[in-house]
PDB file as gemmi writes it, atoms N, CA and C in Angstrom:
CRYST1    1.000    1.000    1.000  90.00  90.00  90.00 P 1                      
ATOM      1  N   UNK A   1      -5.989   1.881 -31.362  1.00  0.00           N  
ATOM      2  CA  UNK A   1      -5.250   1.078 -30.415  1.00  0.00           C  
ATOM      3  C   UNK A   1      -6.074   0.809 -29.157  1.00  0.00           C  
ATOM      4  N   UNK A   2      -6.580   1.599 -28.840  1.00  0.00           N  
ATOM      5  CA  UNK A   2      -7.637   1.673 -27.302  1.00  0.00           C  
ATOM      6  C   UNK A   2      -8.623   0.493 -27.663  1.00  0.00           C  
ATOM      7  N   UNK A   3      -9.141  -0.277 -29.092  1.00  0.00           N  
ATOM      8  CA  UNK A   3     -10.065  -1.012 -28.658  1.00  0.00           C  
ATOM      9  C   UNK A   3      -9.855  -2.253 -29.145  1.00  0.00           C  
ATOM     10  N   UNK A   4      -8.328  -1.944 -29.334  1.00  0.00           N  
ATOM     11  CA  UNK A   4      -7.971  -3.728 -28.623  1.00  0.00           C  
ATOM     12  C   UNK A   4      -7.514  -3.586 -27.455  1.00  0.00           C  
ATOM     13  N   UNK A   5      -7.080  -2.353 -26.979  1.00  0.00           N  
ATOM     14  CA  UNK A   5      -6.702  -3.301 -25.351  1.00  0.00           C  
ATOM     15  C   UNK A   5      -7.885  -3.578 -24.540  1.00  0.00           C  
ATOM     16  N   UNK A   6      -9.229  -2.695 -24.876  1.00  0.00           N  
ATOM     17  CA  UNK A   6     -10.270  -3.159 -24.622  1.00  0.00           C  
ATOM     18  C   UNK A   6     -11.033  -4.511 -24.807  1.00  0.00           C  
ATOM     19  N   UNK A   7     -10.593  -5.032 -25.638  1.00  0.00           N  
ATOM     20  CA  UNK A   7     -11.313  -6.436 -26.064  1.00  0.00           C  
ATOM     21  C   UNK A   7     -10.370  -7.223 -25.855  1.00  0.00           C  
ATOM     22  N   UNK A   8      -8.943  -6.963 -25.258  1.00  0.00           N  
ATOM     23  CA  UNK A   8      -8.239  -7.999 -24.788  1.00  0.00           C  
ATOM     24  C   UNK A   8      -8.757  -8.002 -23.074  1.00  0.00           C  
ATOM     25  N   UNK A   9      -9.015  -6.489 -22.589  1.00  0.00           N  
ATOM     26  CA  UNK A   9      -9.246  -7.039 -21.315  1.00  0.00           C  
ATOM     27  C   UNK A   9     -10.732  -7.464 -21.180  1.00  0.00           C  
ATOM     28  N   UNK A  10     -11.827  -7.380 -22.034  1.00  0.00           N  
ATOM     29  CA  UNK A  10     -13.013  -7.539 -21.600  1.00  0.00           C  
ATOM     30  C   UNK A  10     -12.842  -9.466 -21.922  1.00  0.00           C  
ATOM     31  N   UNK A  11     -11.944  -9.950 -22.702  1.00  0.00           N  
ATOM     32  CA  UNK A  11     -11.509 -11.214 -22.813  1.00  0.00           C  
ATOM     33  C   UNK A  11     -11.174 -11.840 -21.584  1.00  0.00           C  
ATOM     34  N   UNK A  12     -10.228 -11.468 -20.629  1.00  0.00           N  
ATOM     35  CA  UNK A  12      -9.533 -11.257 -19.549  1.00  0.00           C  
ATOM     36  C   UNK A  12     -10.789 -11.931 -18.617  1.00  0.00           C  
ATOM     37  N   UNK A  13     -11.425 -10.854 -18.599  1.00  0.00           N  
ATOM     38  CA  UNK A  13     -12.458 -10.580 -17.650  1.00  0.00           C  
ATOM     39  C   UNK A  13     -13.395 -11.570 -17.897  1.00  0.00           C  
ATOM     40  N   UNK A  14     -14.119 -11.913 -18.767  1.00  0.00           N  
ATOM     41  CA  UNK A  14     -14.694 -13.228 -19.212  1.00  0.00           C  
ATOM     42  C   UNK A  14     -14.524 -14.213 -18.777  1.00  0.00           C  
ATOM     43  N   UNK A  15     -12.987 -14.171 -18.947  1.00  0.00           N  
ATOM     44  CA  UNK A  15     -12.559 -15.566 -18.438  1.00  0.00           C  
ATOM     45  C   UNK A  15     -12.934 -15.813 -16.869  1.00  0.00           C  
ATOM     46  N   UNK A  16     -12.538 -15.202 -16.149  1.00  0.00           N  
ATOM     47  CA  UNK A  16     -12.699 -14.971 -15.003  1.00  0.00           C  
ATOM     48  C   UNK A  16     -14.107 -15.180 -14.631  1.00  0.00           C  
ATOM     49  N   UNK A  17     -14.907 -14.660 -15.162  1.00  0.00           N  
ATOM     50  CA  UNK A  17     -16.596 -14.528 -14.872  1.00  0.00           C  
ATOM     51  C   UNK A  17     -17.366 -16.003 -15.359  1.00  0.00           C  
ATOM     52  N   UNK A  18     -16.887 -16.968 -16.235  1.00  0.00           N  
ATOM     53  CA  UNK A  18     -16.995 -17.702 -16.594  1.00  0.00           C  
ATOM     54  C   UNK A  18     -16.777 -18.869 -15.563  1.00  0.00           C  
ATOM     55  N   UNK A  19     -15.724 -18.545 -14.287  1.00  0.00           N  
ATOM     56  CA  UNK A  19     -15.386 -19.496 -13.392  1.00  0.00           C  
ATOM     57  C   UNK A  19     -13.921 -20.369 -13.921  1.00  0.00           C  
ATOM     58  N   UNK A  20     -12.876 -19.746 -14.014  1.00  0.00           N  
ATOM     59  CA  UNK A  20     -11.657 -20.347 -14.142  1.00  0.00           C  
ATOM     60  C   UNK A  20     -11.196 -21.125 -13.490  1.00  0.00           C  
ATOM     61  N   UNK A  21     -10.926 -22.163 -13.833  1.00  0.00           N  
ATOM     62  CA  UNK A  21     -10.434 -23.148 -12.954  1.00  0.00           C  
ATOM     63  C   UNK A  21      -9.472 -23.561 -12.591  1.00  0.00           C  
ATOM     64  N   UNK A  22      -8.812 -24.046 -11.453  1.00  0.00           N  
ATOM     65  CA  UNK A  22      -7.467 -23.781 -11.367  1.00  0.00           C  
ATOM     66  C   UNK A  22      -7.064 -24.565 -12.298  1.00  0.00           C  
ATOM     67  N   UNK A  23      -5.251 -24.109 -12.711  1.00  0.00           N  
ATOM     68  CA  UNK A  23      -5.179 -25.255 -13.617  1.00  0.00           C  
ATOM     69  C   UNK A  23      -5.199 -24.344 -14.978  1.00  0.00           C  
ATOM     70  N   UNK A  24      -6.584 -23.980 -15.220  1.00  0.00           N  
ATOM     71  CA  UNK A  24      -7.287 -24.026 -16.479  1.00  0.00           C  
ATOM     72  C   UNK A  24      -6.513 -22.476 -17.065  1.00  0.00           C  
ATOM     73  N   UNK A  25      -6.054 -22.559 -18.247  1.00  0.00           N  
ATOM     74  CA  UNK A  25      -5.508 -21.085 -19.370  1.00  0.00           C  
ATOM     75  C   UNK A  25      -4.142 -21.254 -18.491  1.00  0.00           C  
ATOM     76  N   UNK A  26      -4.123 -19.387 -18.266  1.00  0.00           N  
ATOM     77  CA  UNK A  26      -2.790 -19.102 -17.556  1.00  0.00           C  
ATOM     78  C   UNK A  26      -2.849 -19.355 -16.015  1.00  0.00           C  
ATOM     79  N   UNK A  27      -3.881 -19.794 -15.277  1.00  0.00           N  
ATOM     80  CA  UNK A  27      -3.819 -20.281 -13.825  1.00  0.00           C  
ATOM     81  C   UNK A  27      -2.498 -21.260 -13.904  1.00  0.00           C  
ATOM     82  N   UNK A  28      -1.572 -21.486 -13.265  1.00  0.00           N  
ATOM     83  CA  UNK A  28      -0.572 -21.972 -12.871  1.00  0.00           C  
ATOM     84  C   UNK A  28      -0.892 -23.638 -11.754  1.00  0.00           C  
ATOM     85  N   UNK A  29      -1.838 -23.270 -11.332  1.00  0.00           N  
ATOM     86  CA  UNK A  29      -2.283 -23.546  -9.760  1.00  0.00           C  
ATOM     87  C   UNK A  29      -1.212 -24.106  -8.579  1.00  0.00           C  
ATOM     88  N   UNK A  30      -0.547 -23.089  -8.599  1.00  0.00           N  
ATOM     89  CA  UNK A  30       0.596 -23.103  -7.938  1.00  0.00           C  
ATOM     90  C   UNK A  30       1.836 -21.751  -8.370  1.00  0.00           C  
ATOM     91  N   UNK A  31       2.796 -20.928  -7.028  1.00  0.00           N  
ATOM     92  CA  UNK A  31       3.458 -20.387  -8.049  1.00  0.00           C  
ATOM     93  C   UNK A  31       4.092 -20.344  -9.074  1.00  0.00           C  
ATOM     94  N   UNK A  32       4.318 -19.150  -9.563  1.00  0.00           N  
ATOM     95  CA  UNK A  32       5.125 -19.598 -11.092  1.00  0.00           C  
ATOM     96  C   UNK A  32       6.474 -20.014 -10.044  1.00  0.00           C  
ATOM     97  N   UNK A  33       7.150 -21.392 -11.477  1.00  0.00           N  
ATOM     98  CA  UNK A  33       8.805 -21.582 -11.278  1.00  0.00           C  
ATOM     99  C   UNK A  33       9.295 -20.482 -11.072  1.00  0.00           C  
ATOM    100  N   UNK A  34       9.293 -19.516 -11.976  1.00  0.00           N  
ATOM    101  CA  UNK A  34      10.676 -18.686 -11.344  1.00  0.00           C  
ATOM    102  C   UNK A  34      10.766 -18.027 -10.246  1.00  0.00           C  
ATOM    103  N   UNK A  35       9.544 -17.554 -10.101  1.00  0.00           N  
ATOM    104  CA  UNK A  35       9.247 -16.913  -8.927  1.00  0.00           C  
ATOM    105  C   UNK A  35       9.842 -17.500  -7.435  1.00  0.00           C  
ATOM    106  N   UNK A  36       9.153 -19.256  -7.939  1.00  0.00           N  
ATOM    107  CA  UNK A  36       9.464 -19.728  -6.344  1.00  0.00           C  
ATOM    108  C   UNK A  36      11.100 -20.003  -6.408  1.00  0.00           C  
ATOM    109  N   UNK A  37      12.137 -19.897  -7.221  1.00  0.00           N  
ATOM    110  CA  UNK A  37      13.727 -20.178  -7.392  1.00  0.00           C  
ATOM    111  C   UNK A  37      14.088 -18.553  -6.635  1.00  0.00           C  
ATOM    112  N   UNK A  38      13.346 -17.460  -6.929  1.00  0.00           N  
ATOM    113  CA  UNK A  38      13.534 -16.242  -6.027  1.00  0.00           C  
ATOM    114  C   UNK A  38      13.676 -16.347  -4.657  1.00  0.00           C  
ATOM    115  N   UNK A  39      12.293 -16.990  -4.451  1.00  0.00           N  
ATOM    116  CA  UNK A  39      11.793 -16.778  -2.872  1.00  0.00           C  
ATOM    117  C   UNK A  39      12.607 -17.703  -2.076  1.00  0.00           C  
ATOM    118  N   UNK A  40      12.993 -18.917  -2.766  1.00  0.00           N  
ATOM    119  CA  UNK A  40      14.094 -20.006  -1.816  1.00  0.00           C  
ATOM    120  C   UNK A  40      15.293 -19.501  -2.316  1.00  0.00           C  
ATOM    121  N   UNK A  41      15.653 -18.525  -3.016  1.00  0.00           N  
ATOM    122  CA  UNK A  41      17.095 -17.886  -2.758  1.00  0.00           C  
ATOM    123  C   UNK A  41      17.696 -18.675  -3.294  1.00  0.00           C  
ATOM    124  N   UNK A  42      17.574 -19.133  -4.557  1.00  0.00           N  
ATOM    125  CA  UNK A  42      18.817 -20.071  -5.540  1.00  0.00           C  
ATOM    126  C   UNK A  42      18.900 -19.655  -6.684  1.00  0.00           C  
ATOM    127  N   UNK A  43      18.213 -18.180  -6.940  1.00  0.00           N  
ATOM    128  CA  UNK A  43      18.225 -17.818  -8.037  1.00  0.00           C  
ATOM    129  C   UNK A  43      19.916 -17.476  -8.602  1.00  0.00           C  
ATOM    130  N   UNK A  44      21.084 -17.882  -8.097  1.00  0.00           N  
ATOM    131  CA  UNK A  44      22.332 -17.758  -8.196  1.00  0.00           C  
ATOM    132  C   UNK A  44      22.662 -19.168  -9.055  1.00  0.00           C  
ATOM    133  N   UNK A  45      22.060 -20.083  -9.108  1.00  0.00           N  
ATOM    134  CA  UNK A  45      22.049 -21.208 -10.149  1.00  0.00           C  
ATOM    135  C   UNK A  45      21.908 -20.936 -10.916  1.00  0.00           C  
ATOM    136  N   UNK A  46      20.854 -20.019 -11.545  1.00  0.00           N  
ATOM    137  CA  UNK A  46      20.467 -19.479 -12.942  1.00  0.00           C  
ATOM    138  C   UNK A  46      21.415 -18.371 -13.099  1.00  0.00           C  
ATOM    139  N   UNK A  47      22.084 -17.751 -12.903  1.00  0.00           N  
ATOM    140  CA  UNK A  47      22.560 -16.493 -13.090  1.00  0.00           C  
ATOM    141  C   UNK A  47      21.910 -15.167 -12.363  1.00  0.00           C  
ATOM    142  N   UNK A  48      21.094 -15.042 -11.367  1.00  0.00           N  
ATOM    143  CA  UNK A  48      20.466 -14.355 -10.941  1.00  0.00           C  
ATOM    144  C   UNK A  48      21.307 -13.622  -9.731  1.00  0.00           C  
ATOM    145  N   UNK A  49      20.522 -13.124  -9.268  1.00  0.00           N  
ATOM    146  CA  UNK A  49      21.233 -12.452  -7.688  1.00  0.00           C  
ATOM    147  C   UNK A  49      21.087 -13.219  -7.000  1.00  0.00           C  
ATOM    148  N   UNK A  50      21.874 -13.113  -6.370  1.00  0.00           N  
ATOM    149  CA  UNK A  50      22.190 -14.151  -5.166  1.00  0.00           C  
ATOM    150  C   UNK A  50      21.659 -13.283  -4.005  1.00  0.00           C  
ATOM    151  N   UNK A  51      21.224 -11.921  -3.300  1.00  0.00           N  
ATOM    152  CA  UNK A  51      21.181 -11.828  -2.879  1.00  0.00           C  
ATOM    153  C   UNK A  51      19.239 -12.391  -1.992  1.00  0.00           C  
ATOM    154  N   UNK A  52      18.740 -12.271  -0.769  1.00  0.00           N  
ATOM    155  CA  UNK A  52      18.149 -13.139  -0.818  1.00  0.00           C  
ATOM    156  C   UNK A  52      16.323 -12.031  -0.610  1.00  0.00           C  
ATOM    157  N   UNK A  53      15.395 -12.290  -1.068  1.00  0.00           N  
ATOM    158  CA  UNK A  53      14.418 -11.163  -1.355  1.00  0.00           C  
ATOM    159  C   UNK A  53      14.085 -10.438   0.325  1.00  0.00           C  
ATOM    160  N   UNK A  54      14.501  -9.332   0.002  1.00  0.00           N  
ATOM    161  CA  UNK A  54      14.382  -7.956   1.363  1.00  0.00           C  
ATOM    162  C   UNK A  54      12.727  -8.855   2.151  1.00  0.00           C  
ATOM    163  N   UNK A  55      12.779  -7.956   2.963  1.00  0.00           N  
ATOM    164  CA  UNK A  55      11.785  -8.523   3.970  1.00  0.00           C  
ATOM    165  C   UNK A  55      11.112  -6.979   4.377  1.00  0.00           C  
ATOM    166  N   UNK A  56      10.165  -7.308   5.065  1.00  0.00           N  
ATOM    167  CA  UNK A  56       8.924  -5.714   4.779  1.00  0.00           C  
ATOM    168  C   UNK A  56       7.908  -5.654   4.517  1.00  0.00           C  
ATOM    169  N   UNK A  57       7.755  -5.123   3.601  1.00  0.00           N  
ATOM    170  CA  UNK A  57       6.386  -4.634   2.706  1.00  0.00           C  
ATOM    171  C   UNK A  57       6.206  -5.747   1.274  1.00  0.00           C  
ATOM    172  N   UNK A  58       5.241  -6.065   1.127  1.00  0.00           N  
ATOM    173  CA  UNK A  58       5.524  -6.063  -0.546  1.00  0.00           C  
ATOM    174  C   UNK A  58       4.137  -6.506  -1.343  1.00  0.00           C  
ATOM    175  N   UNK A  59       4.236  -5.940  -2.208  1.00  0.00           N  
ATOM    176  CA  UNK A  59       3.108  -6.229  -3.358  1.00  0.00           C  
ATOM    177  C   UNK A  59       2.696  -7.093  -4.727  1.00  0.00           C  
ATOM    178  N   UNK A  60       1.912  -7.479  -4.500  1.00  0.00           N  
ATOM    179  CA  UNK A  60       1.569  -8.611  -5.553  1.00  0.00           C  
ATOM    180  C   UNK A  60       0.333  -7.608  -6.481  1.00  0.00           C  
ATOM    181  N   UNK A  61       0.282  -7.469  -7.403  1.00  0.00           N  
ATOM    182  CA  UNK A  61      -0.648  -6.474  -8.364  1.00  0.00           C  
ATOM    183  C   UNK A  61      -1.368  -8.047  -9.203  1.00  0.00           C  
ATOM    184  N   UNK A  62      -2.406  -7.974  -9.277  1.00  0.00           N  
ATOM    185  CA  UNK A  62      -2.850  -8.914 -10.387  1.00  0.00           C  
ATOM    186  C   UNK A  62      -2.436 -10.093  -9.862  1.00  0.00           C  
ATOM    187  N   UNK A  63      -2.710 -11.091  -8.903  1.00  0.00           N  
ATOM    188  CA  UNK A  63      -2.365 -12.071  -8.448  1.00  0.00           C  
ATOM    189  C   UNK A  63      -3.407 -13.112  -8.142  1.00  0.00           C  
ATOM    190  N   UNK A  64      -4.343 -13.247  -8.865  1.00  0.00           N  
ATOM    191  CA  UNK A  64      -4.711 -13.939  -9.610  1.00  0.00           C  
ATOM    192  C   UNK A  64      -5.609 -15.005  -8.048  1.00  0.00           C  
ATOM    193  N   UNK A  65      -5.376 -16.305  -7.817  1.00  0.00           N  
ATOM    194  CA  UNK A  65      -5.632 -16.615  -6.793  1.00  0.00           C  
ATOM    195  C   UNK A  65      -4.971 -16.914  -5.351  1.00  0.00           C  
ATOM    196  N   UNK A  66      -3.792 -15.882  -5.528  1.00  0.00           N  
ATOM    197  CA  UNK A  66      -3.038 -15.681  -4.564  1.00  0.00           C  
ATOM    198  C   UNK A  66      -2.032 -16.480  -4.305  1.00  0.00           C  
ATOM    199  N   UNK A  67      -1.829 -17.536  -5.294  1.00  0.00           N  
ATOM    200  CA  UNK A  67      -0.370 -18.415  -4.946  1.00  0.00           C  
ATOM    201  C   UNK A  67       1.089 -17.736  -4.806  1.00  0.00           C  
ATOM    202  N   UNK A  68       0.876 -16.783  -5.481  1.00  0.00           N  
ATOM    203  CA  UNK A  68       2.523 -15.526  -5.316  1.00  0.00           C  
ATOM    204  C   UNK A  68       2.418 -15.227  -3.964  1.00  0.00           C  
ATOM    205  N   UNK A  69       1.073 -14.389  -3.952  1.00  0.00           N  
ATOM    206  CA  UNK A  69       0.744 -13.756  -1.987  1.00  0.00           C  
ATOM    207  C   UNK A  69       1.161 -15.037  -0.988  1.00  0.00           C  
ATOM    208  N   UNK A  70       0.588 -15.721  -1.132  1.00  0.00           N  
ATOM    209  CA  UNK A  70       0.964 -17.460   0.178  1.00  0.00           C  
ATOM    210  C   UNK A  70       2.447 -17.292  -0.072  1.00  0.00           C  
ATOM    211  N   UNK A  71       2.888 -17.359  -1.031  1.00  0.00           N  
ATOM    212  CA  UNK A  71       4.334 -18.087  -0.799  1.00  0.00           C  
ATOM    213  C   UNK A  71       5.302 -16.677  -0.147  1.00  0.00           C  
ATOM    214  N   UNK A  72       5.173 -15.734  -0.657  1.00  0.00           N  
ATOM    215  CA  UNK A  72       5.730 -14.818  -0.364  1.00  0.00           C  
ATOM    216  C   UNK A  72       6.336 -14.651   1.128  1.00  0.00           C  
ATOM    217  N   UNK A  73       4.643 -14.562   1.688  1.00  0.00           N  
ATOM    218  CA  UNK A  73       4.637 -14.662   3.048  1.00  0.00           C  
ATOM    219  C   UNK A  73       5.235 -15.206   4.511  1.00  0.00           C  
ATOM    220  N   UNK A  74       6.123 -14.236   4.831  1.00  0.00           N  
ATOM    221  CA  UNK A  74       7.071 -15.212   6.111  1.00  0.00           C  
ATOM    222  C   UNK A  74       6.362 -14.312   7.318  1.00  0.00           C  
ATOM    223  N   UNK A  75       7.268 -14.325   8.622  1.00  0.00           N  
ATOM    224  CA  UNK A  75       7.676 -13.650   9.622  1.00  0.00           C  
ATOM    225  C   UNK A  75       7.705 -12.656   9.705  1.00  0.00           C  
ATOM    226  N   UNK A  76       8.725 -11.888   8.682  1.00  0.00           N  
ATOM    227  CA  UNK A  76       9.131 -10.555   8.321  1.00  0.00           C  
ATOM    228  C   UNK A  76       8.746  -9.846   7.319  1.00  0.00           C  
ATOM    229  N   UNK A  77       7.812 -10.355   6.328  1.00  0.00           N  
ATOM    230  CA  UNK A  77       7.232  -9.780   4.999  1.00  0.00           C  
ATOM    231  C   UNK A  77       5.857  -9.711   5.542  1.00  0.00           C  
ATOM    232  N   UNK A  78       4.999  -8.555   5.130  1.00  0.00           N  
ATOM    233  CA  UNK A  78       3.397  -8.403   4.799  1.00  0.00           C  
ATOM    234  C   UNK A  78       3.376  -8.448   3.597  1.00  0.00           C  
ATOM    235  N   UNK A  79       2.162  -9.041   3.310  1.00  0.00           N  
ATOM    236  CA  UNK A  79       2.334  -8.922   1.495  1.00  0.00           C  
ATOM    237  C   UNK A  79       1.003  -8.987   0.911  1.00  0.00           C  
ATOM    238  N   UNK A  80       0.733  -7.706   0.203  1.00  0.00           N  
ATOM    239  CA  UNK A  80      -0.882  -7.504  -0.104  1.00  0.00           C  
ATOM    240  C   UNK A  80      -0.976  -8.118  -1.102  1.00  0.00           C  
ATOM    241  N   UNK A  81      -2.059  -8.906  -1.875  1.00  0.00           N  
ATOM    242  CA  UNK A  81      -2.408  -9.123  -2.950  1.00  0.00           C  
ATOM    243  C   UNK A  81      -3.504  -8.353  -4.281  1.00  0.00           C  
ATOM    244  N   UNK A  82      -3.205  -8.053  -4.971  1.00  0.00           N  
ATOM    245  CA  UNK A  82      -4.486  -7.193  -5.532  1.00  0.00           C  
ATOM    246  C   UNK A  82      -5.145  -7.446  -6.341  1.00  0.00           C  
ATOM    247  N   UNK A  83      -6.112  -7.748  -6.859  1.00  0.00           N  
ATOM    248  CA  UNK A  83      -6.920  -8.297  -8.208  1.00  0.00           C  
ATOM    249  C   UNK A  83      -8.215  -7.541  -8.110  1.00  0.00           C  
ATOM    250  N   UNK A  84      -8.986  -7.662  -9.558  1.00  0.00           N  
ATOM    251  CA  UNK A  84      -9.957  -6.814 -10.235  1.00  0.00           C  
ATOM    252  C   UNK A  84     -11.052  -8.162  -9.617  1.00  0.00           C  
ATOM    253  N   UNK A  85     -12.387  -7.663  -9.354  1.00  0.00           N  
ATOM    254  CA  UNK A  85     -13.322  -8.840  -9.394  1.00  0.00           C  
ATOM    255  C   UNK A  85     -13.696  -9.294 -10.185  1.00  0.00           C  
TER     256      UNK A  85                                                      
END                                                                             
């Protein structure tokens, strides 16, 4: 099992090293939809919580070229982004 998750991430990583372009595979170049129906607080259209995302701290793991981190970002939120080089 260990050496496919290895050759899925050395895949991963390729991609990346290769120069991904926005746009290009899973780049979005822009946030994901659902995400941004969270952050403007209408996720109550879909069936979601209505309540509206806490303010504070918050973390983005694997975020790629930071379109989650930008949007996130108000007044009242810090919001780290983290990615592998």
């Amino acid at each position: 099992m260990a050496a496919a998750s290895s050759s899925v991430s050395t895949g991963w990583e390729s991609m990346w090293a290769r120069g991904l372009k926005a746009g290009q595979a899973f780049d979005a170049s822009r946030t994901e939809p659902a995400f941004t129906v969270l952050i403007e607080g209408q996720g109550k259209d879909y069936g979601w919580s209505a309540e509206p995302l806490p303010t504070g701290r918050a973390l983005v793991p694997g975020c790629g070229r930071g379109y989650a981190v930008a949007s996130l970002v108000c007044e009242d939120r810090r919001v780290v982004g983290l990615e592998s080089e």
